[in-house]
Coordinates of C-alpha atoms in Angstrom, one line a residue:
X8 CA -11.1 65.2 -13.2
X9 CA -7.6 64.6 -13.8
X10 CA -6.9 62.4 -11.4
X11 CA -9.1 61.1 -8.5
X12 CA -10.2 63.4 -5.5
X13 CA -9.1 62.5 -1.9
X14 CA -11.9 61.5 0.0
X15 CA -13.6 63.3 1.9
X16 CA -12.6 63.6 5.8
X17 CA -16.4 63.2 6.7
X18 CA -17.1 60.2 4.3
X19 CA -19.7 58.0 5.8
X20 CA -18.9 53.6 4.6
X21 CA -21.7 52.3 3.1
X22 CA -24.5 50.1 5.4
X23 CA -25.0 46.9 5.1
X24 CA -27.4 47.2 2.1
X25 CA -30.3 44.5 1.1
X26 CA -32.7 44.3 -2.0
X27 CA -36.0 45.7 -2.3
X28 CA -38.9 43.1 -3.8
X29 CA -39.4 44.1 -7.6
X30 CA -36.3 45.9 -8.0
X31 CA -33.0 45.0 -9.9
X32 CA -30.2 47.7 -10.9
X33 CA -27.2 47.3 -12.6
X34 CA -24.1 49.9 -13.2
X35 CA -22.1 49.9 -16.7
X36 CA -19.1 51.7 -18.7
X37 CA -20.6 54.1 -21.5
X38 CA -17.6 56.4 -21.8
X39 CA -20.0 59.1 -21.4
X40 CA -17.5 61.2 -20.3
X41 CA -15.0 59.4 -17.7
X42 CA -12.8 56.7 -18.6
X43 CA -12.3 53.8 -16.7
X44 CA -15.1 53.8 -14.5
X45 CA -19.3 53.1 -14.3
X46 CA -20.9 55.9 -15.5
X47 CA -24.2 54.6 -16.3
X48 CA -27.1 53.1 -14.1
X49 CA -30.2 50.9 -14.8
X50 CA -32.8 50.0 -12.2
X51 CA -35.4 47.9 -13.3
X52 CA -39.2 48.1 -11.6
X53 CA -41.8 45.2 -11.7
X54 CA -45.0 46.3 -13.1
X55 CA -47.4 48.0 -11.2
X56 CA -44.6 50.2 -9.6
X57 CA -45.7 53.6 -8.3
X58 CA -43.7 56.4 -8.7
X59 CA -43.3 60.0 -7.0
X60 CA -41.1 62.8 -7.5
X61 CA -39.2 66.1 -6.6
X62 CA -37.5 68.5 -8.5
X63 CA -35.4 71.8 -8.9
X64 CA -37.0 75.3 -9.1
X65 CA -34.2 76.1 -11.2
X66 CA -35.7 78.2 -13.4
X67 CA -33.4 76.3 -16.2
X68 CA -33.7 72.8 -16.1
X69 CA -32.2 69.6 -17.7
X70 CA -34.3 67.9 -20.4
X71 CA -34.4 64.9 -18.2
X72 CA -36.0 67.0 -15.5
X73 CA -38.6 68.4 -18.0
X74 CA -38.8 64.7 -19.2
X75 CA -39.7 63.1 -15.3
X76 CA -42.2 66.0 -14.9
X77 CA -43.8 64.7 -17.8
X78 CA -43.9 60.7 -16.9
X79 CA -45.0 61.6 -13.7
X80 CA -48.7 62.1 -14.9
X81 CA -49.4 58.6 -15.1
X82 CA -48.4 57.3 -11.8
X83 CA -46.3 53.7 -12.9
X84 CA -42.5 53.1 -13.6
X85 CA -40.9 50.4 -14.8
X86 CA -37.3 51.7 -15.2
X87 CA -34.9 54.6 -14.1
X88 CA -32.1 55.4 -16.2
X89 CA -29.3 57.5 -14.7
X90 CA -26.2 59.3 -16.4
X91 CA -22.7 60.5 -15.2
X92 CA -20.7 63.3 -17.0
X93 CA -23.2 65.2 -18.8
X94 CA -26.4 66.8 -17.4
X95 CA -28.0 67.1 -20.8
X96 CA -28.2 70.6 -19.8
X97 CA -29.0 73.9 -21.8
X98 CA -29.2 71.8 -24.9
X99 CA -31.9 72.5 -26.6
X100 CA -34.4 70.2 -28.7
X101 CA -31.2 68.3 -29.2
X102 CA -31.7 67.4 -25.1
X103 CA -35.0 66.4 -26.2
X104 CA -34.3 64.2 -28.7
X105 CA -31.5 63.0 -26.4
X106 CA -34.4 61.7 -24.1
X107 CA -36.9 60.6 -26.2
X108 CA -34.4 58.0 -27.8
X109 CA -32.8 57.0 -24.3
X110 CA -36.3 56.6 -22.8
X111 CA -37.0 54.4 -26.8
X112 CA -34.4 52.4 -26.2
X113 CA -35.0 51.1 -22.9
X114 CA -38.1 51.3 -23.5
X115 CA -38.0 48.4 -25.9
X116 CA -35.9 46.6 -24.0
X117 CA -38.0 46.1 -21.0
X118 CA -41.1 45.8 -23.0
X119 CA -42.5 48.9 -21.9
X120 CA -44.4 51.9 -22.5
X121 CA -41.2 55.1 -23.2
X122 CA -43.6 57.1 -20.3
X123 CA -43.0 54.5 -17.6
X124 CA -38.6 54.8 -18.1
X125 CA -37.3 58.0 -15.6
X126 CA -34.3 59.7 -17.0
X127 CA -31.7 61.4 -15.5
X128 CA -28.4 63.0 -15.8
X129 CA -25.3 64.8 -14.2
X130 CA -22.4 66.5 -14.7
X131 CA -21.0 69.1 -17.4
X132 CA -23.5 71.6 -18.6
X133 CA -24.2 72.7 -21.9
X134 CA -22.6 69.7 -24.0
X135 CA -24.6 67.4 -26.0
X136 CA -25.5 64.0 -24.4
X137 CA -23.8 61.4 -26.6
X138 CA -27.2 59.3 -26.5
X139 CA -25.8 56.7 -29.0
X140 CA -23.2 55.7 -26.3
X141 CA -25.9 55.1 -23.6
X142 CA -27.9 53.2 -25.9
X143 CA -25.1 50.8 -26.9
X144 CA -24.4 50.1 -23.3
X145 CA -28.5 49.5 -22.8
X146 CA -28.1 45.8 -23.5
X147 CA -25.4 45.1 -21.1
X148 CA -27.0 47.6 -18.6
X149 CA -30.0 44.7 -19.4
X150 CA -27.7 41.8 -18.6
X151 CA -26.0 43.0 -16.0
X152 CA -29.6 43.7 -13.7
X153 CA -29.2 42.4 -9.9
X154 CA -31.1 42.6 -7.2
X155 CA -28.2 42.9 -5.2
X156 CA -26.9 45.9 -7.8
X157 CA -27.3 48.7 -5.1
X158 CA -23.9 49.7 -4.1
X159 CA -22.7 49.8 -7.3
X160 CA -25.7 51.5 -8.9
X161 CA -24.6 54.3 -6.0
X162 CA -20.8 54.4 -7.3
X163 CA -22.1 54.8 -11.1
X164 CA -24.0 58.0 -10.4
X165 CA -21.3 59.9 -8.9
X166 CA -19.5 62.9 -10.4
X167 CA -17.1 64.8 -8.0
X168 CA -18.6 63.0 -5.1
X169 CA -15.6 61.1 -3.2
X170 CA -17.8 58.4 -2.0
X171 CA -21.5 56.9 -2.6
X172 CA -23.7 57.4 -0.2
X173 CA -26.9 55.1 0.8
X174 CA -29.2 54.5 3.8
X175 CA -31.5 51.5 4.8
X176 CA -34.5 51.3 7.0
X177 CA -36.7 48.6 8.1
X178 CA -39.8 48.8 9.5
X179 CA -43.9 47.8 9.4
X180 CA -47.1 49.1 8.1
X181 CA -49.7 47.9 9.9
X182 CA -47.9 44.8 11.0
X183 CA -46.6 44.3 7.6
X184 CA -42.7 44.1 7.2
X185 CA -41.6 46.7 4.3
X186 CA -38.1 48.2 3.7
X187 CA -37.0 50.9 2.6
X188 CA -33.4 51.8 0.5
X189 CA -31.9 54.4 -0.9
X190 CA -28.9 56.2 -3.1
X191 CA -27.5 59.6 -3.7
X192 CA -25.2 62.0 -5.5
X193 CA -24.1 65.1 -4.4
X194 CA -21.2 67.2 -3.6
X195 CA -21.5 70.9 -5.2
X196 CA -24.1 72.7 -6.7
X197 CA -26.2 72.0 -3.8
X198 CA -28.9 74.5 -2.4
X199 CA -32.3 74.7 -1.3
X200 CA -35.2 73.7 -3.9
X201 CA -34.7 71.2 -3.9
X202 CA -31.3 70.8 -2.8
X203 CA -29.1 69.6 -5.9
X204 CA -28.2 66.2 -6.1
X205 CA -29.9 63.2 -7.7
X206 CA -31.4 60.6 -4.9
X207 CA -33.3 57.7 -5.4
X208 CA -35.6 55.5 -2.6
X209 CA -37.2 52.2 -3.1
X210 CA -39.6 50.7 -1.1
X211 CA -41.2 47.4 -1.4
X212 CA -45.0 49.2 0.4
X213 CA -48.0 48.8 -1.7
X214 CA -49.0 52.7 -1.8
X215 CA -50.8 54.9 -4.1
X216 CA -48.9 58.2 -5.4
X217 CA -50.9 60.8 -4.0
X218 CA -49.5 59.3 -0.6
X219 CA -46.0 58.9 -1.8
X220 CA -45.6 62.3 -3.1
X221 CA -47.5 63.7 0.1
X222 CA -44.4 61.8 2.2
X223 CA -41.5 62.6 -0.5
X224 CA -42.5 66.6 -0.4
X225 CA -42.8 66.6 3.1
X226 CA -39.9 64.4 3.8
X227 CA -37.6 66.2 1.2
X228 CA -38.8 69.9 3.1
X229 CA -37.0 68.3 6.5
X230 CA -33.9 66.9 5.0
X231 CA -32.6 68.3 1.1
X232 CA -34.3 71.3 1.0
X233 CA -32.3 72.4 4.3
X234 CA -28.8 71.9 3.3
X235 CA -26.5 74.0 1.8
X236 CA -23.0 74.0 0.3
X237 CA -22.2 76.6 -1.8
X238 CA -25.6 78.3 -2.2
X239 CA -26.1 77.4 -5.9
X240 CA -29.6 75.2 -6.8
X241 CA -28.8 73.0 -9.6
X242 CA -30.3 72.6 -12.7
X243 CA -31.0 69.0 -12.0
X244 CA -31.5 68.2 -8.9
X245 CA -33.9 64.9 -8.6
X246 CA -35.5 63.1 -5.6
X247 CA -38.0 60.1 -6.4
X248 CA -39.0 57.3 -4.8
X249 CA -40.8 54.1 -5.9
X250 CA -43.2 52.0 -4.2
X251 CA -43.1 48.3 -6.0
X252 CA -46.2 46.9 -3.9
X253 CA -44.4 43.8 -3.1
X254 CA -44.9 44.0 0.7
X255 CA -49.0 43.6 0.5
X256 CA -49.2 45.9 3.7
X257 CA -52.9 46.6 4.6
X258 CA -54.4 49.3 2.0
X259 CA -53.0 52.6 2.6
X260 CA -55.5 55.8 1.3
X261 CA -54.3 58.9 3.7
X262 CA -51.1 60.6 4.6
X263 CA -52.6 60.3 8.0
X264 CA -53.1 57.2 8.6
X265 CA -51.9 55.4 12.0
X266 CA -50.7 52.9 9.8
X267 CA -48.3 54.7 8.2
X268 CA -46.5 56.2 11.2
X269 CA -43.5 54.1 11.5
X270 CA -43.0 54.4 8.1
X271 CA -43.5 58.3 7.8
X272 CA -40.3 58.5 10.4
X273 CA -37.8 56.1 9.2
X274 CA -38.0 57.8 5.2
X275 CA -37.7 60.9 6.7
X276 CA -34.7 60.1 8.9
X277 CA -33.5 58.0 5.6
X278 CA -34.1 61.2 3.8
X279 CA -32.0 63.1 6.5
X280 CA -29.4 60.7 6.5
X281 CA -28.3 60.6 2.7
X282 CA -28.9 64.5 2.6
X283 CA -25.9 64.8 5.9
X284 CA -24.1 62.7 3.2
X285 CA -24.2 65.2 0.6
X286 CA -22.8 67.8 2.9
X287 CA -20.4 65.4 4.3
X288 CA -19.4 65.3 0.6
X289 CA -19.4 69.0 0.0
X290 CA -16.3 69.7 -2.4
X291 CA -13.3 70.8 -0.9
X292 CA -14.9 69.9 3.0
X293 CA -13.5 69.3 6.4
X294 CA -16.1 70.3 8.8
X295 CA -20.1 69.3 9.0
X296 CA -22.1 72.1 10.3
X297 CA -25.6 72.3 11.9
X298 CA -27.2 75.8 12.4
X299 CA -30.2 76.1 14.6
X300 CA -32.2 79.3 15.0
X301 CA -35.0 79.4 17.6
X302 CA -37.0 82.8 18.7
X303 CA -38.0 84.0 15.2
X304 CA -41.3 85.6 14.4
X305 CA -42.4 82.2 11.8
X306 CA -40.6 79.1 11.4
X307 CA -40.4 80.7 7.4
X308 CA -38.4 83.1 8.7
X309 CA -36.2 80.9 11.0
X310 CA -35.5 78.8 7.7
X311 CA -33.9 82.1 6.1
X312 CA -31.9 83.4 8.7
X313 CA -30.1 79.5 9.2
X314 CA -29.7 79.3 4.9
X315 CA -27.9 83.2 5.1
X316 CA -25.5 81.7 8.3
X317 CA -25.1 78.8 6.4
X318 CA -24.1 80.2 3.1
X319 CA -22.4 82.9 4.0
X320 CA -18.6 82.7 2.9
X321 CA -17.3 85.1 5.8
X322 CA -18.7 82.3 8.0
X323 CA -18.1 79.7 6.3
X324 CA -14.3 80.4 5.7
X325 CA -13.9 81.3 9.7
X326 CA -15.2 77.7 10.3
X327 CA -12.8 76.4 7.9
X328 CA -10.0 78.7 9.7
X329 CA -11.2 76.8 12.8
X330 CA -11.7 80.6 14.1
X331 CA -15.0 81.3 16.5
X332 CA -15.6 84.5 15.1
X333 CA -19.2 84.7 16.3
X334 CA -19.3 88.3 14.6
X335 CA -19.4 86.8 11.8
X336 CA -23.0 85.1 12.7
X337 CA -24.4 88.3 13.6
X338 CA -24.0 89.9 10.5
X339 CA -25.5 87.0 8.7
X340 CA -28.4 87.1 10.7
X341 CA -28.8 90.8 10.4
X342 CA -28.3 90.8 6.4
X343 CA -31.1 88.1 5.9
X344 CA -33.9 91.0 5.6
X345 CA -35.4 88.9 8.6
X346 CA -36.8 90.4 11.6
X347 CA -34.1 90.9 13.6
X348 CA -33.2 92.8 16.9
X349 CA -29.8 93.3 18.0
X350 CA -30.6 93.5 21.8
X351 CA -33.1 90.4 21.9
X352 CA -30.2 88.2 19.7
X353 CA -28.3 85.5 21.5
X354 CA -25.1 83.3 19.7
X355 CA -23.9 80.0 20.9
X356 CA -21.0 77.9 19.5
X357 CA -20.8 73.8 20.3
X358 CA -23.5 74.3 23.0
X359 CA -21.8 77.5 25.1
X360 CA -23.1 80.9 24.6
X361 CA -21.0 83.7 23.3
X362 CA -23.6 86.7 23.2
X363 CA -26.6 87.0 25.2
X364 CA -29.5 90.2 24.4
X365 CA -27.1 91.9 22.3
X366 CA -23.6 91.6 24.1
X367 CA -20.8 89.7 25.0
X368 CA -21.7 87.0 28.0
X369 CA -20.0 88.6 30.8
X370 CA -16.8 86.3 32.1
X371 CA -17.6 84.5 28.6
X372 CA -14.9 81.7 28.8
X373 CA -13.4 81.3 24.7
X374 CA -11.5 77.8 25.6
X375 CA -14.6 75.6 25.2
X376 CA -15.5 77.2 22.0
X377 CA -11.8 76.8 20.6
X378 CA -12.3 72.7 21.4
X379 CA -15.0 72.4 19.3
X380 CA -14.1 74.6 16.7
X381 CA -11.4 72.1 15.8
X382 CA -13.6 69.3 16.0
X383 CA -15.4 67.9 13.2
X384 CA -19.0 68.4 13.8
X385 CA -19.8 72.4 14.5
X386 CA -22.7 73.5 15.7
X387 CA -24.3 77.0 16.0
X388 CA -27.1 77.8 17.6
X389 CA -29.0 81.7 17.1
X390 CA -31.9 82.8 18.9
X391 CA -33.7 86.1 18.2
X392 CA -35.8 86.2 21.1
X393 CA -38.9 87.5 19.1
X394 CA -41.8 84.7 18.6
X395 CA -41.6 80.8 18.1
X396 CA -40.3 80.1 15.1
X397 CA -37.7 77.5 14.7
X398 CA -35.4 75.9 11.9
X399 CA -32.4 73.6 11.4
X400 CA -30.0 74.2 8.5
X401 CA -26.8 72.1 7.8
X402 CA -23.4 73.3 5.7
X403 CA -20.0 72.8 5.3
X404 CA -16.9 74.8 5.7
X405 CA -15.7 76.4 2.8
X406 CA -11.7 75.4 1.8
X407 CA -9.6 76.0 -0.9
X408 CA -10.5 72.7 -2.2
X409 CA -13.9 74.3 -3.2
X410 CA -11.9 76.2 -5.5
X411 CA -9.4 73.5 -7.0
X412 CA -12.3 71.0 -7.7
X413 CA -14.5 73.6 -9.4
X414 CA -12.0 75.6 -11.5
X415 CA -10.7 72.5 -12.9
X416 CA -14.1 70.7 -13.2
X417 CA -14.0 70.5 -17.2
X418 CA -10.9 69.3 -17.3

């Protein structure tokens, strides 16, 4: 960009961040793209690290998402390298070769097998990653490795993000302390499947990978693959976690274990937390929006009736507007090819209800609605009032900034 963005009304400060046993990052210049910023991020691993992953459905991914897929047949990691400014996207064997020399490179540097470094990148699409600049800033990336490197490893992976984002837990398993951190990116480009960003969690638990990705899928179903911003899945979106083994909690085998309870919850509401962040950083943003639809005939279902509300301009821009046009929710709902019926469907806005079995509430009272609509937080609720099934969705509005930040994003 040109100059920087404004950040965002919704911007969330960082927490008070810690380090996680067995893992050092560091953040450096490569000139990748920007200028006079980090645009590069090293995280180091001790051996023996587990690693898990999820990635886009895009049907055309980056080559460091083909690349991840890949390492994650054997189950270690000793590094994670992370770019800013090009996604090494629709680049051909070039892309490729891009990460086969990357993954080289620090490969040799942390003594290392090239399957055990995870690669990422973000930003323009279709331009050839300048791989030789990243591998001249590998040695200072080295140098540079803290344990205390997390906030700025978060700053280094941003692209039109306006602030980094990163939650903490701590908690037990089975008496044993571990903790649990975590960075993301994210601001457009951000859809379902797995909703596009790049976000990386640490933990210092001693757990095998069929366990971590058991928790990561299921965590990731609850908290990225519900948000929405514009309705577009990127071609790189990236979730991993890695488990360094450090805590020497009591052996864990099964998702189901009693043991793992407390620690099921807090990723999950970690997970939750830096995905809210993405939204709150939605390009162009003013107003966090949570969509709840109860009554539908499968909790499937529910999930696509809340993603059409949510991405639905007409709505989107009457939120922006700070206009409680609840017509506009209706047709979203009936558009979704859901099972829908107009006299069974009821609409609520910040908590008071608007429509009731297919009409207006009688005496309905607007003034309430008008409040909240000019708050900060918006929150619809829908239900069909034809079986069970239940889902939670969150957007943003949908401003003119949308457009100034994405028709000048090459510039």
């Amino acid at each position: 960009m040109a100059k920087p963005l404004p950040v965002s009304p919704l911007a969330r400060p960082l927490p008070d961040l810690a380090t996680i046993a067995g893992v050092r990052l560091s953040a450096v210049a490569a000139g990748i793209r920007y200028q006079g910023r980090t645009d590069l991020m090293l995280a180091e691993f001790v051996p023996g690290t587990v690693a898990a992953g999820v990635y886009t459905k895009n049907a055309c991914p980056g080559a460091p998402v083909l690349w991840c897929r890949s390492a994650l047949t054997t189950p270690y990691a000793r590094a994670l390298l992370v770019n800013a400014g090009n996604a090494n996207v629709f680049t051909g064997r070039a892309g490729m070769q891009a990460c086969e020399d990357c993954a080289d490179a620090t490969a040799q540097l942390l003594d290392c097998p090239p399957q055990d470094v995870f690669l990422a990148s973000t930003g323009v699409i279709g331009e050839k990653l300048p791989q030789d600049r990243i591998i001249a800033a590998l040695p200072a990336a080295k140098a540079g490795l803290s344990e205390d490197g997390w906030a700025n490893a978060a700053c280094a992976i941003m692209t039109t993000d306006t602030f980094p984002k990163a939650a903490r837990r701590d908690v037990t398993i089975g008496g044993t302390p571990v903790r649990i951190q975590g960075i993301a990116k994210g601001s457009g480009m951000v859809a379902p499947d797995m909703a596009t960003m790049l976000a990386y969690v640490a933990t210092d638990a001693r757990l095998p990978q069929d366990v971590l990705q058991s928790l990561l899928a299921s965590g990731c179903a609850q908290s990225f693959n519900s948000i929405t911003v514009d309705s577009d899945t990127s071609t790189s979106d990236m979730l991993m976690i890695f488990a360094t083994g450090q805590a020497d909690n009591p052996e864990i085998d099964d998702v189901s274990d009693p043991a793992l309870a407390e620690f099921t919850l807090a990723l999950n509401d970690l997970l939750l937390e830096l995905a809210l962040m993405v939204v709150r950083d939605g390009e162009g943003a003013t107003k966090l929006v949570r969509i709840a639809v109860t009554g539908a005939e499968s909790n499937f279902s529910a999930h696509r009736i809340a993603l059409c509300i949510a991405n639905s301009p007409l709505v989107k821009t009457a939120i922006a507007g700070e206009d409680a046009n609840w017509g506009r929710v209706v047709m979203a709902v009936g558009k979704s090819g859901e099972p829908a019926d107009r006299d069974r469907l009821s609409v609520a806005i910040g908590g008071t209800w608007i429509a009731k079995d297919g009409g207006v509430v009688e005496n309905y009272d607007e003034a309430p609605v008008v409040a909240h609509m000019k708050g900060q937080e918006i929150e619809i609720a829908v239900d069909l009032g034809l079986g069970d099934g239940q889902a939670r969705v969150w957007t943003c509005d949908l401003t003119h900034g949308y457009i100034d930040i994405n028709g000048s994003y090459r510039s």
